[in-house]
Coordinates of C-alpha atoms in Angstrom, one line a residue:
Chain A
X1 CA 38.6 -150.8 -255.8
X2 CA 36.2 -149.2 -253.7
X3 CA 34.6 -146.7 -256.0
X4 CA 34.0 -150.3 -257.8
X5 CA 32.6 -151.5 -254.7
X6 CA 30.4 -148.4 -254.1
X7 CA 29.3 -148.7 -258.1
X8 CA 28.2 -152.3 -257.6
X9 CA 26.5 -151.8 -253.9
X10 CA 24.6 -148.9 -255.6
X11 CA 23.5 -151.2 -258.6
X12 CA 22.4 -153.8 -256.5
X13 CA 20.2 -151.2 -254.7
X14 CA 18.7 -149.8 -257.8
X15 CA 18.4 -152.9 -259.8
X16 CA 17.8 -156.4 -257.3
X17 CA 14.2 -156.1 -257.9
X18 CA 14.3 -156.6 -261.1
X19 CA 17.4 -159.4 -260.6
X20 CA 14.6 -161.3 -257.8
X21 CA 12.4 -160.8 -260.7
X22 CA 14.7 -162.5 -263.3
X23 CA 15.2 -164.8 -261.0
X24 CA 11.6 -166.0 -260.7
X25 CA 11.0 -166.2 -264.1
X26 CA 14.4 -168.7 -264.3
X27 CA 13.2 -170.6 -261.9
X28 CA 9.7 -171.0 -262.6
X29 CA 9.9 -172.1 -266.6
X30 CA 12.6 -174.6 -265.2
X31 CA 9.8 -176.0 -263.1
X32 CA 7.6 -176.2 -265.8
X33 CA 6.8 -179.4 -267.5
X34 CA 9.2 -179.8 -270.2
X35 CA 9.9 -182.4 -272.6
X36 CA 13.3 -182.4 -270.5
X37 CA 12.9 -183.2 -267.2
X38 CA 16.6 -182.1 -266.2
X39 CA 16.5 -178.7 -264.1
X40 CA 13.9 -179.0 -261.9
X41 CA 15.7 -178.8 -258.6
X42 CA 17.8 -176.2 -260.1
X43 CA 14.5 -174.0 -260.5
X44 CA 13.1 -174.9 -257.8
X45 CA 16.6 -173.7 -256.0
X46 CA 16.2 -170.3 -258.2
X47 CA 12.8 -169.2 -257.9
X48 CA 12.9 -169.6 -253.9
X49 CA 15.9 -167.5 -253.7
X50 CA 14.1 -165.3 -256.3
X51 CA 11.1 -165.3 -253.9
X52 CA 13.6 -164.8 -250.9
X53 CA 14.8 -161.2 -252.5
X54 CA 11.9 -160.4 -253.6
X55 CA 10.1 -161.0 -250.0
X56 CA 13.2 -158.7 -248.5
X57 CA 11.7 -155.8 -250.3
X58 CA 9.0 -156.1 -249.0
X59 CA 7.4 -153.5 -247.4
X60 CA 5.6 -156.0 -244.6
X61 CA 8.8 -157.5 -243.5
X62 CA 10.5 -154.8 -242.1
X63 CA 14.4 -155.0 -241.6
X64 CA 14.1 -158.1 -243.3
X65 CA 16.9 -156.7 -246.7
X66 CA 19.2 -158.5 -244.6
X67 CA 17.8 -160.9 -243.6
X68 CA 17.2 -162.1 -247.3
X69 CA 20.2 -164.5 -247.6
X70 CA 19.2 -165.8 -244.4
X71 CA 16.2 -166.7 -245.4
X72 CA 16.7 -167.6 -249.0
X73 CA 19.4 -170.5 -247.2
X74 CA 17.0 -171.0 -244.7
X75 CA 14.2 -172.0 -247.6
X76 CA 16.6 -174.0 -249.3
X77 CA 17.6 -175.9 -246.0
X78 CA 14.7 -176.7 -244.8
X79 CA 12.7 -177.7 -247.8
X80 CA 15.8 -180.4 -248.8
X81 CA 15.3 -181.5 -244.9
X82 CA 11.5 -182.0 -246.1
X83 CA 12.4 -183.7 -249.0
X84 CA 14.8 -186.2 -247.8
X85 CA 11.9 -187.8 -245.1
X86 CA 9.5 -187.2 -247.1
X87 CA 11.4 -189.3 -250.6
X88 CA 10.6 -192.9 -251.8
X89 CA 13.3 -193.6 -252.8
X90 CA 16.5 -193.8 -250.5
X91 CA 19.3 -192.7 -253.6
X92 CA 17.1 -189.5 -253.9
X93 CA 16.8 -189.0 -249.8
X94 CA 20.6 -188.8 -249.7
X95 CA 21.0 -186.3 -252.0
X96 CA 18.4 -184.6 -250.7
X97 CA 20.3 -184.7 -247.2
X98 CA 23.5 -183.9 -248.9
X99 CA 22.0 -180.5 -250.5
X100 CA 20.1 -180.1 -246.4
X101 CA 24.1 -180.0 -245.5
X102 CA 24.9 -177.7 -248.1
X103 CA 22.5 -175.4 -246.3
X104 CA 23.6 -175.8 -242.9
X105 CA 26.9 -175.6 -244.0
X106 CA 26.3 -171.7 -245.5
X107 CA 23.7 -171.3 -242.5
X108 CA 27.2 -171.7 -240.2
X109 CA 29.1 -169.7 -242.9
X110 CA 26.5 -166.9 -242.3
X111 CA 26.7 -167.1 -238.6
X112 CA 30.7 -166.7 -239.2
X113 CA 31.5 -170.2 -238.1
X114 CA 34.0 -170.7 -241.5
X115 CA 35.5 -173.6 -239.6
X116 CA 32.3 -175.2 -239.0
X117 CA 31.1 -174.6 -242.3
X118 CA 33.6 -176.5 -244.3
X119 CA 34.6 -179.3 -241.5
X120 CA 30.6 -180.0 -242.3
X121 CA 31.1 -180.1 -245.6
X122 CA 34.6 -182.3 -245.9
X123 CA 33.5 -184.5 -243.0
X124 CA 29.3 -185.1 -244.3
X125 CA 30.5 -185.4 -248.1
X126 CA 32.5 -188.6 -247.1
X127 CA 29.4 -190.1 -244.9
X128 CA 27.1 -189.0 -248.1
X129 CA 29.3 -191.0 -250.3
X130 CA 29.1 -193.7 -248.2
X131 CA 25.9 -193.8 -247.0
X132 CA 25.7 -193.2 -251.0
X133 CA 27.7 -196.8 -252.0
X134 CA 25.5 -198.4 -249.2
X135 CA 22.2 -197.2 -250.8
X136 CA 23.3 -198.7 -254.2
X137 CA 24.6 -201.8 -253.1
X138 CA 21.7 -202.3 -251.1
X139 CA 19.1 -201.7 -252.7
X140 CA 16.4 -203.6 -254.2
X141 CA 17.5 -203.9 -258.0
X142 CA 13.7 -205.0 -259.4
X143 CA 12.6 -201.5 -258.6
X144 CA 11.2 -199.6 -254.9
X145 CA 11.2 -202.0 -252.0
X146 CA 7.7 -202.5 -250.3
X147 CA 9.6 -201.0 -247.2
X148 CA 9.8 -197.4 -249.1
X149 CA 6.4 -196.5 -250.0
X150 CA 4.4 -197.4 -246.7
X151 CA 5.4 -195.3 -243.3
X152 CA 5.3 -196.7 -240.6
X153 CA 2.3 -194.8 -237.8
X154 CA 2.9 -191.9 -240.2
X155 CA -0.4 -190.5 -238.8
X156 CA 1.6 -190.5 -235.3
X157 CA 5.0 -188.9 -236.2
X158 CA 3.7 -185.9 -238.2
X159 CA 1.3 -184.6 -235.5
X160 CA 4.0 -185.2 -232.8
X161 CA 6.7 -183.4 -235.0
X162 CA 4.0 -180.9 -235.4
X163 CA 3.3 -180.5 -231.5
X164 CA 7.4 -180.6 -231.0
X165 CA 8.2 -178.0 -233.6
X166 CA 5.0 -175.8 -232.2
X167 CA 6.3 -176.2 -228.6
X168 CA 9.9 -175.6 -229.0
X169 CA 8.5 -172.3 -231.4
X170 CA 6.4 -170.7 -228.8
X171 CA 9.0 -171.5 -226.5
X172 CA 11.2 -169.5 -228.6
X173 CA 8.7 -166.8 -229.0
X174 CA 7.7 -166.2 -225.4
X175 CA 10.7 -166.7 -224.0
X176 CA 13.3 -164.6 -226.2
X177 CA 11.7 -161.4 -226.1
X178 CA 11.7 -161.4 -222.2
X179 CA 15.8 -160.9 -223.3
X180 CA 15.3 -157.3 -222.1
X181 CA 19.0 -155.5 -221.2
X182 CA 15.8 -153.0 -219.6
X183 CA 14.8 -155.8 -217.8
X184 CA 16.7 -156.2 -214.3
X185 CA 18.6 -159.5 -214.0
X186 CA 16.7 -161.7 -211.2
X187 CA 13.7 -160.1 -211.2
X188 CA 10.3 -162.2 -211.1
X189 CA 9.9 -161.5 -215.1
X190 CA 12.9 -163.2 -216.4
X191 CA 14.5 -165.3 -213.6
X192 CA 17.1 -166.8 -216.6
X193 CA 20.7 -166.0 -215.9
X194 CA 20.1 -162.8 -217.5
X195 CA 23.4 -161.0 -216.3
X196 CA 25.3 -162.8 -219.1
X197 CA 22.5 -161.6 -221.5
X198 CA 22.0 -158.4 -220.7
X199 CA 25.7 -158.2 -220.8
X200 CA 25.3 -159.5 -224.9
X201 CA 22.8 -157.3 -225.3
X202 CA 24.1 -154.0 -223.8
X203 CA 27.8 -154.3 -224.6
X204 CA 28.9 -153.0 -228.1
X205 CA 29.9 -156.6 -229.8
X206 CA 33.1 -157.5 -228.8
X207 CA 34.0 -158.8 -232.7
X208 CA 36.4 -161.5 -231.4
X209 CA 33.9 -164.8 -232.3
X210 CA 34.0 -163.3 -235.8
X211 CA 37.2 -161.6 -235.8
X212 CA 39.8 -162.4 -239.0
X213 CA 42.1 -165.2 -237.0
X214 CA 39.3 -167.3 -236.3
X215 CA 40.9 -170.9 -236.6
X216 CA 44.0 -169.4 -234.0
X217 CA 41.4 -168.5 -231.5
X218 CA 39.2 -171.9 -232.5
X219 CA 42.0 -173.6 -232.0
X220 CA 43.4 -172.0 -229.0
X221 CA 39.8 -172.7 -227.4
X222 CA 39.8 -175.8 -228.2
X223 CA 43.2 -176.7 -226.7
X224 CA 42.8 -175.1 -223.8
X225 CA 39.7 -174.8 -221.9
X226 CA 38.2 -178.1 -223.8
X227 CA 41.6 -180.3 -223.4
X228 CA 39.8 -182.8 -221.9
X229 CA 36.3 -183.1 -223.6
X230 CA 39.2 -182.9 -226.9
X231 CA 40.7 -186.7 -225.3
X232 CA 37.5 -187.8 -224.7
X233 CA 36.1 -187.4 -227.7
X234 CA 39.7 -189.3 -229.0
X235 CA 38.2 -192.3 -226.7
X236 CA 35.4 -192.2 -228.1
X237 CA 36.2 -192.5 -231.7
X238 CA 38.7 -195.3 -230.8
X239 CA 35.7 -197.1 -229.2
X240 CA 33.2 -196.6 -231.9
X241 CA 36.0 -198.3 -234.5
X242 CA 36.3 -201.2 -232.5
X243 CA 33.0 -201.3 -232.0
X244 CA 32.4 -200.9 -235.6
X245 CA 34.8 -203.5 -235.9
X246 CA 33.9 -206.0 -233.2
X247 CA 29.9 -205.9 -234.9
X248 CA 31.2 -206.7 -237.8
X249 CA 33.5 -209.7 -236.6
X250 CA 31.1 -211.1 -234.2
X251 CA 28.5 -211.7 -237.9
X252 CA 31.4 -213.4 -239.4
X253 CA 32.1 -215.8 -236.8
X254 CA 28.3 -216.7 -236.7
X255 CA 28.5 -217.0 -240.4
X256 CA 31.5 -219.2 -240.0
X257 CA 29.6 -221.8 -238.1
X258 CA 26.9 -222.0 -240.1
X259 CA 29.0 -222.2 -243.1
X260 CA 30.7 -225.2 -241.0
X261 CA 27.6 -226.5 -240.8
X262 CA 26.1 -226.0 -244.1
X263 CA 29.0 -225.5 -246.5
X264 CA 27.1 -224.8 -249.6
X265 CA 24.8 -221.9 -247.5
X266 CA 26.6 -219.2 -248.0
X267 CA 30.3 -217.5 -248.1
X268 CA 32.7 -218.6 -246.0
X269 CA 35.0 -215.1 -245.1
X270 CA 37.5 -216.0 -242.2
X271 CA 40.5 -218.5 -243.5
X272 CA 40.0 -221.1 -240.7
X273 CA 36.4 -221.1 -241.7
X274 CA 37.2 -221.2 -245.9
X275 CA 40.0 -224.1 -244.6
X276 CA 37.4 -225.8 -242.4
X277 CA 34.3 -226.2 -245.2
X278 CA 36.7 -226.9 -248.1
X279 CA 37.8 -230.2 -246.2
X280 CA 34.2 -230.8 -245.5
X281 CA 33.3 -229.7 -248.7
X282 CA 35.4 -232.2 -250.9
X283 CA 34.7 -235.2 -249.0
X284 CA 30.7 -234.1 -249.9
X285 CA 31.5 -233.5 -253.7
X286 CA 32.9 -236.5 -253.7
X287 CA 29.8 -238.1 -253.3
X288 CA 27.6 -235.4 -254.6
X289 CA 29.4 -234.0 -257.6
X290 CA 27.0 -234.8 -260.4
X291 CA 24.8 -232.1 -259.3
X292 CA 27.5 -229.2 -259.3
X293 CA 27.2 -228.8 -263.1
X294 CA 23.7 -228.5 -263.4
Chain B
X1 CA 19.6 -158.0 -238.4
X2 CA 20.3 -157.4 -234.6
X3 CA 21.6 -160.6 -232.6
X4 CA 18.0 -161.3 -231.0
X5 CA 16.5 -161.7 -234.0
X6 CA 19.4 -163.4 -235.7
X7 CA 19.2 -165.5 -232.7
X8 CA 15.8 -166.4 -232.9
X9 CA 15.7 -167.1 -236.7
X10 CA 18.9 -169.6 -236.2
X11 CA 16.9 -171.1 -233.2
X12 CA 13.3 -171.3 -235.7
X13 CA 15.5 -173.5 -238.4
X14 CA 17.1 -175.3 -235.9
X15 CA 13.7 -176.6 -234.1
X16 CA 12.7 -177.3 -238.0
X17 CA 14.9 -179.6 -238.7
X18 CA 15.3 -181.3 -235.5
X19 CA 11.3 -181.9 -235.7
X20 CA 11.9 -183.1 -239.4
X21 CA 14.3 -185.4 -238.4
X22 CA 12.4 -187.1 -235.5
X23 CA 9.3 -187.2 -237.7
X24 CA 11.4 -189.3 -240.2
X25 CA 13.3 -191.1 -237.8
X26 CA 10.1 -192.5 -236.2
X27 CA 8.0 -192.9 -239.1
X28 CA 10.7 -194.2 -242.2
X29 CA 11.1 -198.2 -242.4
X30 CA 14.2 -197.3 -244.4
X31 CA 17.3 -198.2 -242.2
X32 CA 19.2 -196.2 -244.1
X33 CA 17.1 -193.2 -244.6
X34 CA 16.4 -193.5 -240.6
X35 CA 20.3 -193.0 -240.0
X36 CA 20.2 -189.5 -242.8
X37 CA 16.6 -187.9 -239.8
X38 CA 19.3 -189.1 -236.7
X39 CA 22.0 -186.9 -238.9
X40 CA 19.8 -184.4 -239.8
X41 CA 18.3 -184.0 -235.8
X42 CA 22.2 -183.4 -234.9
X43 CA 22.5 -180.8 -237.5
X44 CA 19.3 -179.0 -236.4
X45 CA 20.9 -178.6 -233.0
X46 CA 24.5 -177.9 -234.3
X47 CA 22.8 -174.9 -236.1
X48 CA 21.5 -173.9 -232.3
X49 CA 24.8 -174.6 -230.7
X50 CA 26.3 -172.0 -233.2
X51 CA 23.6 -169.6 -233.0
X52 CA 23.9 -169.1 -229.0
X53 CA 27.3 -169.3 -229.3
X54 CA 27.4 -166.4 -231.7
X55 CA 24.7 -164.9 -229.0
X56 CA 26.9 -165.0 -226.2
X57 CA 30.1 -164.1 -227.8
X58 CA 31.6 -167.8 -226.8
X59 CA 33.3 -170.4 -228.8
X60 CA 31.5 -172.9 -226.8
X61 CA 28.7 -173.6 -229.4
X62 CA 31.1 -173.8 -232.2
X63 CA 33.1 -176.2 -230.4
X64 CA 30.2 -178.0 -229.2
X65 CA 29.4 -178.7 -232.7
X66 CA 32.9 -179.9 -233.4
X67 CA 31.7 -182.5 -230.6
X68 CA 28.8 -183.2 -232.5
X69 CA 30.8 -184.1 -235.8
X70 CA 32.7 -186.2 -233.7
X71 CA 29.8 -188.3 -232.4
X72 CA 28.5 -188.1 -235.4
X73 CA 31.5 -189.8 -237.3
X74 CA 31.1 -192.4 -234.6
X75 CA 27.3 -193.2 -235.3
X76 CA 28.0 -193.4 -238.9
X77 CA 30.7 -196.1 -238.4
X78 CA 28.3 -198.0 -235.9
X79 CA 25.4 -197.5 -237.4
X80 CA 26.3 -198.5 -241.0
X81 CA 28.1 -201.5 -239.5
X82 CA 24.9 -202.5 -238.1
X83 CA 22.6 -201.4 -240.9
X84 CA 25.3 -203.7 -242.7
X85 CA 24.5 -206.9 -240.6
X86 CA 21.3 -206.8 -239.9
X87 CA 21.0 -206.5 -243.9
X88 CA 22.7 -209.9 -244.3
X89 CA 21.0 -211.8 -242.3
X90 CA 17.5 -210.6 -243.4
X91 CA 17.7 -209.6 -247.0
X92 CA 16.0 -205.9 -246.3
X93 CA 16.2 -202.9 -244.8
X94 CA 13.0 -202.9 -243.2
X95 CA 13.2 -202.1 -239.4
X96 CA 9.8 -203.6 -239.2
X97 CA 12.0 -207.5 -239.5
X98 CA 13.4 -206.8 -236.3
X99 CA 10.0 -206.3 -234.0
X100 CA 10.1 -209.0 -232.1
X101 CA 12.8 -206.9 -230.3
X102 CA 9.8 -204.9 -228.8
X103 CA 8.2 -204.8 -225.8
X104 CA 6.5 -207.4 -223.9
X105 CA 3.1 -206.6 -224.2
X106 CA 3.2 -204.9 -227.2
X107 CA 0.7 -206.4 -229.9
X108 CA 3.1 -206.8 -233.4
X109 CA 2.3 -204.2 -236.2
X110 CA 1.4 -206.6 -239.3
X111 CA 1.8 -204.6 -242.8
X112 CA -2.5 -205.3 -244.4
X113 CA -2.3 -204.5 -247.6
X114 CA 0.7 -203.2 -249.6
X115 CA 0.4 -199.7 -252.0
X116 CA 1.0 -201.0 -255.2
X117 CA 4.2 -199.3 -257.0
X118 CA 3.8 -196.3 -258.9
X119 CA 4.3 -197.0 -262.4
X120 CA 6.3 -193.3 -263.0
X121 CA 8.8 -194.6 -260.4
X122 CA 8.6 -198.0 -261.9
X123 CA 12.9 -198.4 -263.0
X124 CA 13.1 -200.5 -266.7
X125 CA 16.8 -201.6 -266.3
X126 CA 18.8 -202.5 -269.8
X127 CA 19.1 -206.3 -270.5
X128 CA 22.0 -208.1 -271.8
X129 CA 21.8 -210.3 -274.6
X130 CA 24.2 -213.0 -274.2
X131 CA 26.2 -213.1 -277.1
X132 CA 29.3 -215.2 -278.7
X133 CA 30.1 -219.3 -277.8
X134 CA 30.5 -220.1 -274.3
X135 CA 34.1 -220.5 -272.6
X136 CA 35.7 -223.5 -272.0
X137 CA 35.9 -224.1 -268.6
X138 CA 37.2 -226.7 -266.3
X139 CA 35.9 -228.8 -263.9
X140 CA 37.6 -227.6 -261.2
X141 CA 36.7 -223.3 -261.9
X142 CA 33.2 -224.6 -262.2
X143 CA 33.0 -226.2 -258.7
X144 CA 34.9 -223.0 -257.0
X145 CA 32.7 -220.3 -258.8
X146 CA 29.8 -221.4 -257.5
X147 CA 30.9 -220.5 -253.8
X148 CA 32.6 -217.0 -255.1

């Protein structure tokens, strides 16, 4: 078993050039123009991880071998994310968002967060599917609504993503690298609470946040120190149902008057109200019924 | 990959997708395409959470994050209840029906001149051909259907 393991690791070594390569090529004639159009995400998927591999040999990114996969899921993550803003149409956005979950889903399985990983999976793939149903039952069946092809201040939002993504970068940038374990804690450089991460950094990992029994000590964590955030967040799932619930009763009251009102305007939902404009309504066909049949 | 620059990289995709996400959020007229940028903000900073948490050695980020599926759950009921309503009683999903919600002083943002549709996206949807005689129905099921 591990000779085989040994066998493969060696292969891989020798040979994931030429698979990157492979790779490309796949991915690239599936983004050509065909007289199919089927496969094009599928190449697209492909040749980026293609590219990923490839850029991990790379002499000019250093150290970056393993950080291949990251980057491959990274690539794939973010350009979904780009896709699903940047779509017409809203069927295509969600699946767009559903594949930017699939790649923060294996982003978290990377990270050794299994639970995460698949509780975002089980718990998105029901929203998708119904933000999915929504998306077809709302939308506008003589082809794209106006609404989807004009942005609104679009010249607005993309420099100030720009300026938030650039500030929360250089952030990043000038602030990690201060991270020094050389650097002592409290001094002018790097006033941070850097006690706990110089402890991170000096300390040989302690392999207990990815350790084999990770949902018993998930579990025990979450049972323990975060009892109470655990209620509360109970609470709050009971009072976003009847809230949910409450928005949606409240419209069907005020369509119940109007249907009271106007009992040909629209449906009437609630009993009382069906009971209340079918009196109203039979006294009026009485009067009016030569006009029902036309 | 050493933790730093795990770290960091987990922190760069993170900040990508939460800036994605506000860029869509503010600029998309699409109620329901507004509600995927919010999702997609929380999942750019569940991806942070995890990252620091893996950092520090703490479950805290990871349980954070369960958190932020929880809240999330709760904004997808809420919010698809109200993208629900406010759909009935306008007939779209633009956001841009519901401006006279803004401020007071705030001059309205009127939509000049419309991109026409692009004919590639353009949908030709199969039509049915009625065929066969027409049922018999009564008076009554006539009245009713109307109203179903």
């Amino acid at each position: 078993m591990t000779n085989l393991l040994e066998r493969l690791t060696a292969w891989w070594h020798a040979y994931n050039v030429y698979v990157a390569l492979v790779l490309v090529a796949v991915g690239l004639y599936l983004l050509l123009p065909r007289r199919r159009s089927w496969g094009r995400a599928a190449g697209a998927v492909t040749s980026v991880i293609g590219m990923g591999l490839l850029a991990a040999r790379s002499p000019a990114f250093a150290g970056f071998f393993q950080q291949g996969v990251f980057w491959s899921l990274a690539a794939v993550t973010i350009s979904a994310a780009a896709a699903t803003v940047t779509f017409r149409n809203p069927v295509y956005c969600a699946i767009w968002f559903a594949l930017a979950l699939l790649g923060t889903a294996a982003l978290f399985f990377y990270q050794g967060a299994q639970f995460l990983g698949v509780a975002t999976v089980v718990v998105y793939a029901g929203a998708i599917l119904v933000t999915f149903l929504f998306v077809l039952m709302l939308a506008n069946p003589k082809g794209q609504a106006y609404y989807d092809r004009i942005s609104w201040e679009a010249w607005l939002a993309a420099p100030a993503a720009a300026v938030l993504l650039g500030v929360m970068t250089v952030a990043l940038a000038r602030g990690l690298p201060a991270i020094d374990p050389a650097v002592p804690a409290g001094s002018p450089d790097f006033p941070v609470p850097a006690v706990s991460v110089a402890r991170a950094m000096s300390q040989p990992r302690v392999e207990e946040i990815l350790a084999t029994d990770h949902m018993a000590h998930l579990g025990g964590q979450l049972f323990s120190r975060y009892l109470l955030a655990i209620e509360i967040a109970g609470t709050l799932l009971l009072v976003a149902l009847v809230g949910a619930v409450a928005i949606v009763v409240h419209e069907q009251r005020s369509r119940a008057t109007v249907d009271a009102a106007h009992p040909t305007a629209g449906h009437a939902l609630t009993p009382a109200a069906l009971a209340a404009g079918r009196t109203q309504h039979d006294s009026q066909f009485a009067g009016a019924g030569a006009n029902i049949h036309e | 990959m050493n933790e730093i620059s795990l770290l960091q990289n987990y922190l760069f995709v993170g900040a990508v997708l939460f800036a994605l996400g506000m860029a869509g959020f503010i600029c998309r007229r699409n109620m329901i395409v507004m509600f995927l940028c919010a999702e997609m903000m929380l999942q750019g900073v569940s991806l942070s959470l995890v990252a620091w948490g893996r950092f520090y050695n703490d479950w805290g980020g990871q349980i954070m994050t369960i958190f932020i599926l929880t809240v999330a759950a709760c904004e997808a009921a809420l919010a698809l209840a109200l993208v629900m309503m406010l759909f009935r009683s306008s007939g779209k999903l633009d956001i841009l029906v519901w401006q006279y919600d803004r401020e007071e002083n705030q001059a309205p943002i009127v939509d000049r001149e419309l991109p026409e549709e692009p004919v590639s996206d353009r949908t030709h949807w199969p039509e049915l051909v009625p065929a066969g005689i027409e049922p018999d129905q009564t008076k009554l099921e006539v009245r009713y259907r109307r109203r179903i």
